[in-house]
Amino acid sequence: MDGILFYWLGWIFWVITTFFMQKGKNRTTLTFFILLIIALSLMKFTILGYEIGLSFFVLICGSFFLLVKQNRKLYTLFVITFIGFSYTGLRLWEVVSPVWVIIPRVYLYAAIIILLTLFFSRNYVQCFLIGCLSISLGEVVYVLLVDRIGWDLPIGDSGIMDLLFLHVSSVLILYIWKEIKLKFEDILQQVELQKKGWTNE
């Protein structure tokens, strides 16, 4: 059922930011942003005859805000365009030949996009940014294309929000794993230094 992953992961993110992040402006902003996306999930508006999910629109606006702060804007835009059109191609291929999608497409697309974003990104913020904007661009292009054959699809429905939040959770898990690994290595180094100190004594 579309939307289940979005709500589960959304509330998990909100709990993490509210109770586990250090107090400060970043925590307040991120907590408010996540809660806003969840609260607006059932609201939609129409532009030029296309129905757009309000949560989807807010997430895109937040991603563009992060894009403005990036140093390599031209490179990031190029990667977003490349992955976005790749996503559109996969969606169109699924329409023509649905047999190849042997697992739920949300997991398949999330795996492909996370691998591409990790390959082209230098840090986890850039990975998050590229993934969100690539999926968003690809979804918009896909809806515009299939509209020409008479398919009236909304932009930013619950299915695409599942994919977006699955991507974000994958980036978050990788970031947490890296932090745990670094702390574990730091502890091992301290233990080794203590052992050397005892040996010298």
PDB file of C-alpha atoms in Angstrom:
ATOM      1  CA  MET A   1       0.000   0.000   0.000  1.00  0.00           C
ATOM      2  CA  ASP A   2       1.458   3.325  -1.111  1.00  0.00           C
ATOM      3  CA  GLY A   3       2.233   5.788   1.652  1.00  0.00           C
ATOM      4  CA  ILE A   4       2.980   3.314   4.446  1.00  0.00           C
ATOM      5  CA  LEU A   5       6.762   3.709   4.169  1.00  0.00           C
ATOM      6  CA  PHE A   6       6.418   7.470   4.004  1.00  0.00           C
ATOM      7  CA  TYR A   7       4.457   7.709   7.256  1.00  0.00           C
ATOM      8  CA  TRP A   8       6.529   5.135   9.142  1.00  0.00           C
ATOM      9  CA  LEU A   9       9.863   6.624   8.110  1.00  0.00           C
ATOM     10  CA  GLY A  10       8.572  10.175   8.555  1.00  0.00           C
ATOM     11  CA  TRP A  11       7.608   9.582  12.177  1.00  0.00           C
ATOM     12  CA  ILE A  12      10.865   7.692  12.831  1.00  0.00           C
ATOM     13  CA  PHE A  13      12.841  10.676  11.484  1.00  0.00           C
ATOM     14  CA  TRP A  14      10.792  13.018  13.651  1.00  0.00           C
ATOM     15  CA  VAL A  15      11.479  10.943  16.777  1.00  0.00           C
ATOM     16  CA  ILE A  16      15.220  10.829  15.980  1.00  0.00           C
ATOM     17  CA  THR A  17      15.488  14.581  15.426  1.00  0.00           C
ATOM     18  CA  THR A  18      13.310  15.446  18.437  1.00  0.00           C
ATOM     19  CA  PHE A  19      14.830  13.171  21.064  1.00  0.00           C
ATOM     20  CA  PHE A  20      18.321  12.237  19.851  1.00  0.00           C
ATOM     21  CA  MET A  21      19.752  15.312  18.140  1.00  0.00           C
ATOM     22  CA  GLN A  22      21.527  18.002  20.126  1.00  0.00           C
ATOM     23  CA  LYS A  23      19.435  21.054  20.925  1.00  0.00           C
ATOM     24  CA  GLY A  24      19.930  23.917  18.514  1.00  0.00           C
ATOM     25  CA  LYS A  25      18.700  25.689  15.430  1.00  0.00           C
ATOM     26  CA  ASN A  26      19.376  22.720  13.132  1.00  0.00           C
ATOM     27  CA  ARG A  27      17.286  20.369  15.260  1.00  0.00           C
ATOM     28  CA  THR A  28      14.378  22.816  15.476  1.00  0.00           C
ATOM     29  CA  THR A  29      14.423  23.491  11.726  1.00  0.00           C
ATOM     30  CA  LEU A  30      14.686  19.830  10.751  1.00  0.00           C
ATOM     31  CA  THR A  31      11.987  18.732  13.216  1.00  0.00           C
ATOM     32  CA  PHE A  32       9.602  21.425  11.970  1.00  0.00           C
ATOM     33  CA  PHE A  33      10.354  20.548   8.331  1.00  0.00           C
ATOM     34  CA  ILE A  34       9.636  16.827   8.843  1.00  0.00           C
ATOM     35  CA  LEU A  35       6.432  17.536  10.770  1.00  0.00           C
ATOM     36  CA  LEU A  36       5.305  19.969   8.068  1.00  0.00           C
ATOM     37  CA  ILE A  37       5.830  17.356   5.331  1.00  0.00           C
ATOM     38  CA  ILE A  38       3.812  14.777   7.286  1.00  0.00           C
ATOM     39  CA  ALA A  39       1.017  17.249   8.087  1.00  0.00           C
ATOM     40  CA  LEU A  40       0.658  18.338   4.444  1.00  0.00           C
ATOM     41  CA  SER A  41       0.760  14.810   3.015  1.00  0.00           C
ATOM     42  CA  LEU A  42      -2.963  14.683   2.160  1.00  0.00           C
ATOM     43  CA  MET A  43      -3.151  18.188   0.678  1.00  0.00           C
ATOM     44  CA  LYS A  44      -2.823  18.915  -3.028  1.00  0.00           C
ATOM     45  CA  PHE A  45      -3.019  21.889  -5.349  1.00  0.00           C
ATOM     46  CA  THR A  46      -3.361  22.284  -9.101  1.00  0.00           C
ATOM     47  CA  ILE A  47      -1.090  24.121 -11.535  1.00  0.00           C
ATOM     48  CA  LEU A  48      -1.780  24.136 -15.296  1.00  0.00           C
ATOM     49  CA  GLY A  49      -4.105  21.179 -14.888  1.00  0.00           C
ATOM     50  CA  TYR A  50      -1.584  19.031 -12.993  1.00  0.00           C
ATOM     51  CA  GLU A  51      -2.343  17.921  -9.439  1.00  0.00           C
ATOM     52  CA  ILE A  52       0.702  18.299  -7.173  1.00  0.00           C
ATOM     53  CA  GLY A  53       1.149  16.937  -3.663  1.00  0.00           C
ATOM     54  CA  LEU A  54       1.913  19.702  -1.161  1.00  0.00           C
ATOM     55  CA  SER A  55       4.414  17.562   0.794  1.00  0.00           C
ATOM     56  CA  PHE A  56       6.248  16.810  -2.455  1.00  0.00           C
ATOM     57  CA  PHE A  57       6.368  20.525  -3.261  1.00  0.00           C
ATOM     58  CA  VAL A  58       7.682  21.439   0.209  1.00  0.00           C
ATOM     59  CA  LEU A  59      10.394  18.769  -0.018  1.00  0.00           C
ATOM     60  CA  ILE A  60      11.510  20.104  -3.403  1.00  0.00           C
ATOM     61  CA  CYS A  61      11.657  23.661  -2.014  1.00  0.00           C
ATOM     62  CA  GLY A  62      13.785  22.484   0.913  1.00  0.00           C
ATOM     63  CA  SER A  63      16.112  20.612  -1.441  1.00  0.00           C
ATOM     64  CA  PHE A  64      16.524  23.691  -3.654  1.00  0.00           C
ATOM     65  CA  PHE A  65      17.351  25.710  -0.546  1.00  0.00           C
ATOM     66  CA  LEU A  66      20.184  23.263   0.174  1.00  0.00           C
ATOM     67  CA  LEU A  67      21.270  23.383  -3.467  1.00  0.00           C
ATOM     68  CA  VAL A  68      21.833  27.142  -3.224  1.00  0.00           C
ATOM     69  CA  LYS A  69      24.313  26.510  -0.387  1.00  0.00           C
ATOM     70  CA  GLN A  70      26.331  23.954  -2.374  1.00  0.00           C
ATOM     71  CA  ASN A  71      29.741  24.917  -3.744  1.00  0.00           C
ATOM     72  CA  ARG A  72      29.650  22.877  -6.957  1.00  0.00           C
ATOM     73  CA  LYS A  73      26.229  23.931  -8.190  1.00  0.00           C
ATOM     74  CA  LEU A  74      26.824  23.260 -11.913  1.00  0.00           C
ATOM     75  CA  TYR A  75      28.187  19.762 -11.260  1.00  0.00           C
ATOM     76  CA  THR A  76      25.323  18.986  -8.875  1.00  0.00           C
ATOM     77  CA  LEU A  77      22.725  20.177 -11.403  1.00  0.00           C
ATOM     78  CA  PHE A  78      24.335  18.013 -14.101  1.00  0.00           C
ATOM     79  CA  VAL A  79      24.233  14.918 -11.865  1.00  0.00           C
ATOM     80  CA  ILE A  80      20.624  15.655 -10.836  1.00  0.00           C
ATOM     81  CA  THR A  81      19.612  15.928 -14.510  1.00  0.00           C
ATOM     82  CA  PHE A  82      21.432  12.719 -15.435  1.00  0.00           C
ATOM     83  CA  ILE A  83      19.951  10.624 -12.609  1.00  0.00           C
ATOM     84  CA  GLY A  84      16.541  12.258 -13.025  1.00  0.00           C
ATOM     85  CA  PHE A  85      16.282  11.300 -16.691  1.00  0.00           C
ATOM     86  CA  SER A  86      17.636   7.842 -15.847  1.00  0.00           C
ATOM     87  CA  TYR A  87      14.767   7.450 -13.377  1.00  0.00           C
ATOM     88  CA  THR A  88      12.290   8.598 -16.037  1.00  0.00           C
ATOM     89  CA  GLY A  89      13.750   6.022 -18.419  1.00  0.00           C
ATOM     90  CA  LEU A  90      13.293   3.266 -15.853  1.00  0.00           C
ATOM     91  CA  ARG A  91       9.661   4.260 -15.267  1.00  0.00           C
ATOM     92  CA  LEU A  92       8.958   4.260 -19.021  1.00  0.00           C
ATOM     93  CA  TRP A  93      10.726   0.920 -19.427  1.00  0.00           C
ATOM     94  CA  GLU A  94       8.526  -0.462 -16.647  1.00  0.00           C
ATOM     95  CA  VAL A  95       5.445   0.616 -18.614  1.00  0.00           C
ATOM     96  CA  VAL A  96       6.681  -1.057 -21.807  1.00  0.00           C
ATOM     97  CA  SER A  97       8.122  -4.190 -20.172  1.00  0.00           C
ATOM     98  CA  PRO A  98       6.860  -4.662 -16.602  1.00  0.00           C
ATOM     99  CA  VAL A  99       8.167  -8.241 -16.379  1.00  0.00           C
ATOM    100  CA  TRP A 100      11.699  -7.136 -15.400  1.00  0.00           C
ATOM    101  CA  VAL A 101      10.433  -5.560 -12.157  1.00  0.00           C
ATOM    102  CA  ILE A 102      10.578  -8.759 -10.085  1.00  0.00           C
ATOM    103  CA  ILE A 103      10.694  -6.972  -6.720  1.00  0.00           C
ATOM    104  CA  PRO A 104       8.623  -4.008  -5.494  1.00  0.00           C
ATOM    105  CA  ARG A 105       9.684  -1.069  -7.622  1.00  0.00           C
ATOM    106  CA  VAL A 106      10.081   1.294  -4.672  1.00  0.00           C
ATOM    107  CA  TYR A 107      12.934  -0.879  -3.321  1.00  0.00           C
ATOM    108  CA  LEU A 108      14.448  -1.472  -6.755  1.00  0.00           C
ATOM    109  CA  TYR A 109      14.456   2.217  -7.684  1.00  0.00           C
ATOM    110  CA  ALA A 110      15.722   3.222  -4.243  1.00  0.00           C
ATOM    111  CA  ALA A 111      18.666   0.796  -4.553  1.00  0.00           C
ATOM    112  CA  ILE A 112      19.587   2.060  -8.028  1.00  0.00           C
ATOM    113  CA  ILE A 113      19.333   5.730  -7.067  1.00  0.00           C
ATOM    114  CA  ILE A 114      21.253   5.366  -3.791  1.00  0.00           C
ATOM    115  CA  LEU A 115      24.100   3.627  -5.656  1.00  0.00           C
ATOM    116  CA  LEU A 116      24.210   6.374  -8.291  1.00  0.00           C
ATOM    117  CA  THR A 117      24.065   9.187  -5.741  1.00  0.00           C
ATOM    118  CA  LEU A 118      26.831   7.623  -3.632  1.00  0.00           C
ATOM    119  CA  PHE A 119      28.980   7.301  -6.747  1.00  0.00           C
ATOM    120  CA  PHE A 120      28.560  10.965  -7.735  1.00  0.00           C
ATOM    121  CA  SER A 121      28.437  12.559  -4.253  1.00  0.00           C
ATOM    122  CA  ARG A 122      31.259  13.767  -2.032  1.00  0.00           C
ATOM    123  CA  ASN A 123      29.288  13.946   1.214  1.00  0.00           C
ATOM    124  CA  TYR A 124      25.979  12.791   2.657  1.00  0.00           C
ATOM    125  CA  VAL A 125      24.275  16.180   2.326  1.00  0.00           C
ATOM    126  CA  GLN A 126      25.048  16.195  -1.383  1.00  0.00           C
ATOM    127  CA  CYS A 127      23.875  12.580  -1.629  1.00  0.00           C
ATOM    128  CA  PHE A 128      20.559  13.495   0.001  1.00  0.00           C
ATOM    129  CA  LEU A 129      20.195  16.557  -2.204  1.00  0.00           C
ATOM    130  CA  ILE A 130      20.988  14.790  -5.482  1.00  0.00           C
ATOM    131  CA  GLY A 131      18.705  11.880  -4.665  1.00  0.00           C
ATOM    132  CA  CYS A 132      15.678  13.996  -3.720  1.00  0.00           C
ATOM    133  CA  LEU A 133      15.927  16.384  -6.656  1.00  0.00           C
ATOM    134  CA  SER A 134      16.716  13.588  -9.134  1.00  0.00           C
ATOM    135  CA  ILE A 135      13.659  11.580  -8.115  1.00  0.00           C
ATOM    136  CA  SER A 136      11.527  14.731  -8.177  1.00  0.00           C
ATOM    137  CA  LEU A 137      12.753  15.771 -11.630  1.00  0.00           C
ATOM    138  CA  GLY A 138      12.327  12.261 -12.987  1.00  0.00           C
ATOM    139  CA  GLU A 139       8.797  12.004 -11.618  1.00  0.00           C
ATOM    140  CA  VAL A 140       7.746  15.358 -13.095  1.00  0.00           C
ATOM    141  CA  VAL A 141       9.157  14.458 -16.533  1.00  0.00           C
ATOM    142  CA  TYR A 142       7.485  11.025 -16.386  1.00  0.00           C
ATOM    143  CA  VAL A 143       4.054  12.493 -15.538  1.00  0.00           C
ATOM    144  CA  LEU A 144       4.392  15.096 -18.314  1.00  0.00           C
ATOM    145  CA  LEU A 145       5.284  12.387 -20.849  1.00  0.00           C
ATOM    146  CA  VAL A 146       2.516   9.925 -19.963  1.00  0.00           C
ATOM    147  CA  ASP A 147       0.017  12.793 -19.898  1.00  0.00           C
ATOM    148  CA  ARG A 148       0.432  12.959 -23.680  1.00  0.00           C
ATOM    149  CA  ILE A 149      -0.974   9.445 -24.017  1.00  0.00           C
ATOM    150  CA  GLY A 150      -3.959  10.241 -21.808  1.00  0.00           C
ATOM    151  CA  TRP A 151      -2.738   9.096 -18.376  1.00  0.00           C
ATOM    152  CA  ASP A 152      -3.872  11.599 -15.789  1.00  0.00           C
ATOM    153  CA  LEU A 153      -1.391  11.044 -12.941  1.00  0.00           C
ATOM    154  CA  PRO A 154      -0.710  13.328  -9.961  1.00  0.00           C
ATOM    155  CA  ILE A 155       2.767  14.701  -9.318  1.00  0.00           C
ATOM    156  CA  GLY A 156       4.129  13.749  -5.925  1.00  0.00           C
ATOM    157  CA  ASP A 157       1.647  11.094  -4.840  1.00  0.00           C
ATOM    158  CA  SER A 158       2.156   8.786  -1.844  1.00  0.00           C
ATOM    159  CA  GLY A 159       4.114   6.272  -3.954  1.00  0.00           C
ATOM    160  CA  ILE A 160       6.816   8.779  -4.849  1.00  0.00           C
ATOM    161  CA  MET A 161       6.951   9.988  -1.236  1.00  0.00           C
ATOM    162  CA  ASP A 162       7.671   6.365  -0.240  1.00  0.00           C
ATOM    163  CA  LEU A 163      10.615   6.359  -2.639  1.00  0.00           C
ATOM    164  CA  LEU A 164      11.905   9.743  -1.468  1.00  0.00           C
ATOM    165  CA  PHE A 165      11.791   8.822   2.217  1.00  0.00           C
ATOM    166  CA  LEU A 166      13.333   5.409   1.531  1.00  0.00           C
ATOM    167  CA  HIS A 167      16.215   7.184  -0.163  1.00  0.00           C
ATOM    168  CA  VAL A 168      16.578   9.622   2.741  1.00  0.00           C
ATOM    169  CA  SER A 169      16.530   6.768   5.271  1.00  0.00           C
ATOM    170  CA  SER A 170      19.221   4.918   3.301  1.00  0.00           C
ATOM    171  CA  VAL A 171      21.449   8.000   3.380  1.00  0.00           C
ATOM    172  CA  LEU A 172      20.762   8.423   7.112  1.00  0.00           C
ATOM    173  CA  ILE A 173      21.612   4.777   7.862  1.00  0.00           C
ATOM    174  CA  LEU A 174      24.866   5.051   5.919  1.00  0.00           C
ATOM    175  CA  TYR A 175      25.748   8.248   7.774  1.00  0.00           C
ATOM    176  CA  ILE A 176      25.005   6.682  11.189  1.00  0.00           C
ATOM    177  CA  TRP A 177      27.033   3.587  10.235  1.00  0.00           C
ATOM    178  CA  LYS A 178      29.986   5.769   9.258  1.00  0.00           C
ATOM    179  CA  GLU A 179      29.787   7.709  12.544  1.00  0.00           C
ATOM    180  CA  ILE A 180      29.632   4.473  14.574  1.00  0.00           C
ATOM    181  CA  LYS A 181      32.578   3.090  12.628  1.00  0.00           C
ATOM    182  CA  LEU A 182      34.649   6.230  13.253  1.00  0.00           C
ATOM    183  CA  LYS A 183      33.853   6.197  16.985  1.00  0.00           C
ATOM    184  CA  PHE A 184      34.679   2.503  17.206  1.00  0.00           C
ATOM    185  CA  GLU A 185      38.020   3.104  15.460  1.00  0.00           C
ATOM    186  CA  ASP A 186      38.692   5.989  17.873  1.00  0.00           C
ATOM    187  CA  ILE A 187      38.024   3.705  20.855  1.00  0.00           C
ATOM    188  CA  LEU A 188      40.360   1.060  19.420  1.00  0.00           C
ATOM    189  CA  GLN A 189      43.105   3.654  18.965  1.00  0.00           C
ATOM    190  CA  GLN A 190      42.721   4.775  22.580  1.00  0.00           C
ATOM    191  CA  VAL A 191      42.915   1.150  23.753  1.00  0.00           C
ATOM    192  CA  GLU A 192      46.062   0.621  21.676  1.00  0.00           C
ATOM    193  CA  LEU A 193      47.655   3.753  23.144  1.00  0.00           C
ATOM    194  CA  GLN A 194      46.838   2.565  26.665  1.00  0.00           C
ATOM    195  CA  LYS A 195      48.372  -0.825  25.916  1.00  0.00           C
ATOM    196  CA  LYS A 196      51.543   0.833  24.630  1.00  0.00           C
ATOM    197  CA  GLY A 197      51.669   2.995  27.772  1.00  0.00           C
ATOM    198  CA  TRP A 198      51.388  -0.074  29.994  1.00  0.00           C
ATOM    199  CA  THR A 199      54.086  -1.852  27.967  1.00  0.00           C
ATOM    200  CA  ASN A 200      56.508   1.054  28.301  1.00  0.00           C
ATOM    201  CA  GLU A 201      55.954   1.140  32.052  1.00  0.00           C
TER     202      GLU A 201
END
